[in-house]
Amino acid sequence: MIDVKKLLTSDQLWDYAGGVFPEYRKEQSRQLPIQPAWIPPFVRVPIRQHIGQSGNLIVKVGDHVLKGQLLTEPTHGMAVPVHAPTSGIVEAIGQTPSNHPSGLNEISLTIRTDGLDTWCERKPVADASTLSDNDLLQLIRYAGISGMGGAGFPTEIKLTPVNPIELLLINGAECEPYISADDTLMQALAEQVVAGIELMARLLNNPVVIIAIEADKPKAIAAMEQACADWEQVRVRTIPAKYPSGGERQLIQIITGQEVPSNGIPADLGVVVHNVGTAYAVARAVYQDEPLIARVVTITGNRVLKPANHWVLLGTPIDALLHHHGLDQLDPVIVGGPMMGYQLPHAEAPVIKTTNCLIIPSQDELPSADRQMPCIRCGSCAEACPANLLPQQLHWYALAEDQDKLNEHNLFDCIECGACAYVCPSEIPLVLEYRQAKAMIRSSRQEQLKAERAKQRFEARNERLEQEKQARAEKHKKAAEARLKAMADKPSSSASESSPDSATKQSAAVAAALARAKAKKASQQPQKTMIDAAGQTVPDNSDVAAMREARKAEARAKKAQKQSSSASGNGASDKSAAVAAAVARAKAKRQAQASSTEPDAQQPLAATASNAADDKAARVAAAVARAKAKRDAAQHSDAKPAVTAPSEEQPAADDKAARVAADVARAKAKRQAQQATDTDQKPQPTSAAEPAQDKAARIAQAVAKAKAKRAQQAAQDDSEQ
Amino acid sequence: MTTLLFALIALGSLALIFGLALGYASIRFKVDEDPIVEQIDQILPQTQCGQCGYPGCKPYAKAIADGDEINKCPPGGDATIKKLADLLGREAKPLNDAHDGPDIKRVAFIREDECIGCTKCIQACPVDAIVGATRQMHTVIADECTGCDLCVAPCPVDCIDMLPVQPTIQTWQWQMQSIPVKVVDAND
Amino acid sequence: MNLLSSPFTRQSLKTHELMRMVILCCIPGILVQAYFFGYGNLIQIALAAATCWGTEAIIMIMRNRPALRITGDHSALLTGVLLGIAVPPFLPWWMTVIAAVFAIGVVKHLYGGLGNNLFNPAMAGYVLLLISFPVAMTSWQPVAALSQHPVGVWDSLQLVFTGFSADGFSLQQVRMTIDGIAAATPLDTVKTDLHQGLTLDESMLKPVFGSFAGAGWEWINLAFLLGGLYLIYRRVTSWAIPGGMLISLFVCSAIGFAFSPDGTASPLLHLFSGATMLGAFFIATDPVSACTTVRGRWIFGALIGLLVYVIRTWGGYPDGVAFAVLLANMCVVLIDHYSKPRTYGHKEAR
């Protein structure tokens, strides 16, 4: 454990391995004070802006929302709500480009602002000591606060200590070049930041607090030291400016000399790290009852006329924001710092809780990586790596996609800080390679898990099928036994006092019957299951396939029935349609059962159809009959060669015949469908008939299609045989 | 003569001793199931699709162990063939059937307004990833679907589609597609 | 404009600049060498560099790669320069060409080109010659001051390309010192003398030894040391390999000298004679064929130092830098494997 008391007095700082010293370029953006927020014509608020799940939407399109109003309800642990950043009307809820390197869409609310900026009702707490810890946590949770340094972890969860926390580390290092959001925030609002830190410290049972700020921010250091002058448990530490000192694990090492275990979290050491921006948001949420709806964003880069820090409403579209600041060419825009940020794929993406910086560089400000050379194993990357990895080895293994070696070289301890790629003389995009390698390993792990689950489910299913089969066999056997017993009971009661040899005869008969039943069962067994090489029985799809035909016919009949009933629903004679459908169904069933071809099947059907006075009913019946006929034709052609020509050419002949039949059937169906509509039009040239006609035609076509498909399948099956 | 005899006795007894040792070892260290089958099964994608001609992945694994070709698994694709080749020390071959189309992960989707509730797809699904009952609408549990295709053919009304899995922000991976393209700015 | 991936900012030192810097830092050593041994080495350097560059360009064209861009990384040039420095000044031109073609064509590009070669190309080329033509490769002429027949530019060219100087002296005659004996390098001399039973002090009286470690050689080594220190100052190379090698060589020779001050060469002789400084700062530091971990580099350097001492003391050749480097190249993978640093947050290096 860490000797926290010593941290308050000792001047010792530790160093971590590696690190680089990029040009900081922060001066340009910290000349001006933080600029006030601008209300864009509309805001786009993604419902998920942190690590974890989104809450449930509680507004709908058209609702008028007020500034600070809850838009999503955090229903579960890792959910963090979002709020309306200003008043306006919810215009749309849907997929819009995300502020994410992928540029994929995500669900967000588009709010048309009304410019009034009307607050919803607020209940500021003047004295936080009146609140219980739990109330305070809930307040933070409902204020939508998640880590504002980069990762966006829900703050409330980090403030609910699992282990006893002895050190609260406030991260004001801001080691990335260009960014000065935290710096200016600390300069301008140190009192509030410290108020937030006090609240955090209280929730963590008053641990020692250390505020770490890099040496290149003297004003912020002075402001913070002044703000917490009368608080004993706290100390502001100046740490050397080196990248990536602001990384959570590196900062812990600098301040305490301890390393967070590889798979652990800082809480394992009794340390919690929060960003100064987060502390400010907490204070704001408690003392002003103002949820997280705006943040400080550094807008900088050579193309920006007046680089500065701005308050920006969360959800402000970045393109609108930059246009507002007089920028027209928005390619490229870098979100975050130049070391760990990403190029924004779609400029219309919004500013979210983790967006701390927007860089709009000029052409030559940031070099584009197009002169990649082979790795010369110079080892600069290994010297720069703050996690003490061997980046060039990882590079080789990432190229080779050697997952074992990548794991062996602790790829997952890489924090993607970019120090290795920064120093690489061959300009190899190392970080990109590691991200891809990590993604590859993660997805293959995922796949492995999924395959394992699929296997379990498959085996469970097989077991179930086997059990069902056995249960059925058992039932049959029992029934047979019962029958035998019933039969045996009668003679035995009558001949109960007869000679003992009759008894043996009887038992012999029973045994014989049992044996017969068993033999029968055994003879059935091979048909139902396939016995594989290892003697394991596996369900065979062939019986399923055999039944398929019958079921298909049934389904067709059912569909025809449904269609006919819907067709007759037009107000025409329901009865005759129903009759026709019923007849058709019966026909289909019979045919399916017989599974043979009976050309005369059409006749009674046609007769029924002709009996029906109504046109529509007749049409339905005709369509069904046609379909039937087609099927018959198809089956006929399938069956014929099988009987007549069992020669070698049979499959080919089959195939051809089937195909021809199918084509003919299709053509016929089409023609007939047309005819049907034609004849329809004659007696009923009214406009009301048209939808009905359409439907009928569609039904006929659908049936024909199904038919054709089946014919084709049959043909295929044949050819495979 | 005696030299020869001694030699014979020595060699014979050696053979006997080793024979006994081997015999004992074969009983003492007997492996229940050929572990190679398990290893092969581990590599196979477990879609249970049957496209290899065997009723599931395990049977195909056994067949491979018994000498069948390693290139019969379309869902696994070249990656699986390569792993199998590595494991078995055989040569990696291209996939046996002309498996057209790129290797994208797919998942079955039932157009629910067209489903007639015939349960055929339920019976066809090797991993029980389709829920529904007779004359009730069916639906696919997308997380459990292995994309094996087996439910598509049995559907009498063709209402099952195999849809490619769309990447989300959570599943998105840094793509190599973003190879730098030098765009010449109109300004210079 | 596509910036690919973070980081979007990079430090300025690029691979080709690194290579160029190394070549530039060889210049003091080359100049001092030229001062003492005449123009021969300049010719060899030009010849070897041109051959290396040309070989690489041809191979790149054969492999359908952008020849100009790839040869623009100066790595082939560096190989050529190092090879040219290492070979005797009046080596027949075709031997140098063979070594250069072998270094680039076989040792570098058969293994996949820049970044993939297992062995230091320059040293592999050098060793090829050393094994194939041992006499020619150990025939250094005496430093200019001691030479019977001083050679000019024209003489040097003639010697390299025809084997005879403009005045018709053969290489053997050119190698004669003023006292009429064929010259040998200081290391060669001390080895032969010690072998013949002379004590070190007796041997050191010979004019070939100059003020402390060999006439001419001591200054050449100092010049290379200077260039090397500048490389370290500019962070082109790190302390680890040269430090490891020099310390190890010093320690070994000091131990040997302490036990047998008459029978072995002194640490000073070891450090400032032969190719010690060139090897330590310019050859062993070739990053491609060296270790990559910091600890591994110290070990790698130390191994070279040890091997140099062993070969110089007991081996068949007077100097052993080339062999030592190649042998250490073979151990790189092993050393790297066992010198992995402990990753942040891990208990032990795995």
PDB file of N, CA and C in Angstrom, chain B residues 137-172:
ATOM      1  N   MET B 137     -45.666 -16.252 -35.381  1.00  0.00           N
ATOM      2  CA  MET B 137     -44.541 -15.667 -36.080  1.00  0.00           C
ATOM      3  C   MET B 137     -43.226 -16.176 -35.465  1.00  0.00           C
ATOM      4  N   HIS B 138     -42.241 -16.422 -36.294  1.00  0.00           N
ATOM      5  CA  HIS B 138     -40.936 -16.846 -35.801  1.00  0.00           C
ATOM      6  C   HIS B 138     -39.969 -15.679 -35.839  1.00  0.00           C
ATOM      7  N   THR B 139     -38.940 -15.803 -35.017  1.00  0.00           N
ATOM      8  CA  THR B 139     -37.887 -14.791 -35.131  1.00  0.00           C
ATOM      9  C   THR B 139     -36.544 -15.406 -34.773  1.00  0.00           C
ATOM     10  N   VAL B 140     -35.490 -14.764 -35.247  1.00  0.00           N
ATOM     11  CA  VAL B 140     -34.144 -15.300 -35.058  1.00  0.00           C
ATOM     12  C   VAL B 140     -33.497 -14.603 -33.868  1.00  0.00           C
ATOM     13  N   ILE B 141     -32.873 -15.376 -33.007  1.00  0.00           N
ATOM     14  CA  ILE B 141     -32.060 -14.774 -31.948  1.00  0.00           C
ATOM     15  C   ILE B 141     -30.720 -14.457 -32.581  1.00  0.00           C
ATOM     16  N   ALA B 142     -30.545 -13.195 -32.922  1.00  0.00           N
ATOM     17  CA  ALA B 142     -29.392 -12.833 -33.759  1.00  0.00           C
ATOM     18  C   ALA B 142     -28.067 -13.202 -33.101  1.00  0.00           C
ATOM     19  N   ASP B 143     -28.008 -13.100 -31.774  1.00  0.00           N
ATOM     20  CA  ASP B 143     -26.746 -13.386 -31.090  1.00  0.00           C
ATOM     21  C   ASP B 143     -26.353 -14.854 -31.178  1.00  0.00           C
ATOM     22  N   GLU B 144     -27.362 -15.705 -31.317  1.00  0.00           N
ATOM     23  CA  GLU B 144     -27.048 -17.140 -31.335  1.00  0.00           C
ATOM     24  C   GLU B 144     -26.911 -17.670 -32.756  1.00  0.00           C
ATOM     25  N   CYS B 145     -27.372 -16.902 -33.721  1.00  0.00           N
ATOM     26  CA  CYS B 145     -27.358 -17.380 -35.108  1.00  0.00           C
ATOM     27  C   CYS B 145     -25.913 -17.508 -35.584  1.00  0.00           C
ATOM     28  N   THR B 146     -25.605 -18.655 -36.198  1.00  0.00           N
ATOM     29  CA  THR B 146     -24.245 -18.839 -36.692  1.00  0.00           C
ATOM     30  C   THR B 146     -24.137 -18.491 -38.167  1.00  0.00           C
ATOM     31  N   GLY B 147     -25.242 -18.102 -38.765  1.00  0.00           N
ATOM     32  CA  GLY B 147     -25.205 -17.735 -40.184  1.00  0.00           C
ATOM     33  C   GLY B 147     -25.013 -18.922 -41.095  1.00  0.00           C
ATOM     34  N   CYS B 148     -25.561 -20.086 -40.702  1.00  0.00           N
ATOM     35  CA  CYS B 148     -25.247 -21.313 -41.441  1.00  0.00           C
ATOM     36  C   CYS B 148     -26.093 -21.494 -42.682  1.00  0.00           C
ATOM     37  N   ASP B 149     -27.188 -20.724 -42.812  1.00  0.00           N
ATOM     38  CA  ASP B 149     -27.939 -20.824 -44.062  1.00  0.00           C
ATOM     39  C   ASP B 149     -28.976 -21.936 -44.071  1.00  0.00           C
ATOM     40  N   LEU B 150     -28.948 -22.823 -43.084  1.00  0.00           N
ATOM     41  CA  LEU B 150     -29.770 -24.034 -43.178  1.00  0.00           C
ATOM     42  C   LEU B 150     -31.262 -23.743 -43.129  1.00  0.00           C
ATOM     43  N   CYS B 151     -31.644 -22.588 -42.580  1.00  0.00           N
ATOM     44  CA  CYS B 151     -33.069 -22.308 -42.446  1.00  0.00           C
ATOM     45  C   CYS B 151     -33.639 -21.702 -43.716  1.00  0.00           C
ATOM     46  N   VAL B 152     -32.765 -21.244 -44.612  1.00  0.00           N
ATOM     47  CA  VAL B 152     -33.266 -20.495 -45.766  1.00  0.00           C
ATOM     48  C   VAL B 152     -34.023 -21.411 -46.716  1.00  0.00           C
ATOM     49  N   ALA B 153     -33.427 -22.554 -47.030  1.00  0.00           N
ATOM     50  CA  ALA B 153     -34.044 -23.428 -48.021  1.00  0.00           C
ATOM     51  C   ALA B 153     -35.395 -23.996 -47.577  1.00  0.00           C
ATOM     52  N   PRO B 154     -35.539 -24.446 -46.322  1.00  0.00           N
ATOM     53  CA  PRO B 154     -36.812 -25.061 -45.958  1.00  0.00           C
ATOM     54  C   PRO B 154     -37.995 -24.090 -45.956  1.00  0.00           C
ATOM     55  N   CYS B 155     -37.771 -22.799 -45.900  1.00  0.00           N
ATOM     56  CA  CYS B 155     -38.883 -21.868 -45.767  1.00  0.00           C
ATOM     57  C   CYS B 155     -39.769 -21.928 -47.005  1.00  0.00           C
ATOM     58  N   PRO B 156     -41.030 -22.235 -46.818  1.00  0.00           N
ATOM     59  CA  PRO B 156     -41.906 -22.358 -47.980  1.00  0.00           C
ATOM     60  C   PRO B 156     -42.234 -21.020 -48.620  1.00  0.00           C
ATOM     61  N   VAL B 157     -42.112 -19.965 -47.868  1.00  0.00           N
ATOM     62  CA  VAL B 157     -42.504 -18.674 -48.431  1.00  0.00           C
ATOM     63  C   VAL B 157     -41.303 -17.744 -48.625  1.00  0.00           C
ATOM     64  N   ASP B 158     -40.115 -18.306 -48.504  1.00  0.00           N
ATOM     65  CA  ASP B 158     -38.895 -17.526 -48.746  1.00  0.00           C
ATOM     66  C   ASP B 158     -38.847 -16.229 -47.957  1.00  0.00           C
ATOM     67  N   CYS B 159     -39.147 -16.302 -46.688  1.00  0.00           N
ATOM     68  CA  CYS B 159     -39.168 -15.056 -45.932  1.00  0.00           C
ATOM     69  C   CYS B 159     -37.924 -14.905 -45.068  1.00  0.00           C
ATOM     70  N   ILE B 160     -36.915 -15.757 -45.291  1.00  0.00           N
ATOM     71  CA  ILE B 160     -35.689 -15.634 -44.493  1.00  0.00           C
ATOM     72  C   ILE B 160     -34.579 -15.066 -45.364  1.00  0.00           C
ATOM     73  N   ASP B 161     -33.986 -14.010 -44.873  1.00  0.00           N
ATOM     74  CA  ASP B 161     -32.852 -13.412 -45.576  1.00  0.00           C
ATOM     75  C   ASP B 161     -31.608 -13.619 -44.752  1.00  0.00           C
ATOM     76  N   MET B 162     -30.470 -13.746 -45.441  1.00  0.00           N
ATOM     77  CA  MET B 162     -29.203 -13.739 -44.724  1.00  0.00           C
ATOM     78  C   MET B 162     -28.631 -12.335 -44.871  1.00  0.00           C
ATOM     79  N   LEU B 163     -28.660 -11.600 -43.776  1.00  0.00           N
ATOM     80  CA  LEU B 163     -28.204 -10.216 -43.850  1.00  0.00           C
ATOM     81  C   LEU B 163     -26.788 -10.104 -43.304  1.00  0.00           C
ATOM     82  N   PRO B 164     -25.946  -9.327 -43.961  1.00  0.00           N
ATOM     83  CA  PRO B 164     -24.616  -9.115 -43.408  1.00  0.00           C
ATOM     84  C   PRO B 164     -24.706  -8.374 -42.067  1.00  0.00           C
ATOM     85  N   VAL B 165     -23.836  -8.748 -41.153  1.00  0.00           N
ATOM     86  CA  VAL B 165     -23.848  -8.099 -39.845  1.00  0.00           C
ATOM     87  C   VAL B 165     -23.261  -6.700 -39.997  1.00  0.00           C
ATOM     88  N   GLN B 166     -24.004  -5.707 -39.583  1.00  0.00           N
ATOM     89  CA  GLN B 166     -23.534  -4.322 -39.710  1.00  0.00           C
ATOM     90  C   GLN B 166     -22.621  -3.986 -38.541  1.00  0.00           C
ATOM     91  N   PRO B 167     -21.507  -3.303 -38.827  1.00  0.00           N
ATOM     92  CA  PRO B 167     -20.668  -2.914 -37.702  1.00  0.00           C
ATOM     93  C   PRO B 167     -21.333  -1.802 -36.895  1.00  0.00           C
ATOM     94  N   THR B 168     -21.182  -1.857 -35.605  1.00  0.00           N
ATOM     95  CA  THR B 168     -21.644  -0.764 -34.770  1.00  0.00           C
ATOM     96  C   THR B 168     -20.415  -0.092 -34.193  1.00  0.00           C
ATOM     97  N   ILE B 169     -20.641   0.985 -33.470  1.00  0.00           N
ATOM     98  CA  ILE B 169     -19.498   1.679 -32.889  1.00  0.00           C
ATOM     99  C   ILE B 169     -18.760   0.750 -31.926  1.00  0.00           C
ATOM    100  N   GLN B 170     -19.508  -0.141 -31.289  1.00  0.00           N
ATOM    101  CA  GLN B 170     -18.882  -1.049 -30.323  1.00  0.00           C
ATOM    102  C   GLN B 170     -18.073  -2.139 -31.015  1.00  0.00           C
ATOM    103  N   THR B 171     -18.526  -2.581 -32.196  1.00  0.00           N
ATOM    104  CA  THR B 171     -17.815  -3.686 -32.833  1.00  0.00           C
ATOM    105  C   THR B 171     -16.871  -3.209 -33.922  1.00  0.00           C
ATOM    106  N   TRP B 172     -16.886  -1.931 -34.173  1.00  0.00           N
ATOM    107  CA  TRP B 172     -16.070  -1.410 -35.277  1.00  0.00           C
ATOM    108  C   TRP B 172     -14.596  -1.624 -35.001  1.00  0.00           C
TER     109      TRP B 172
END
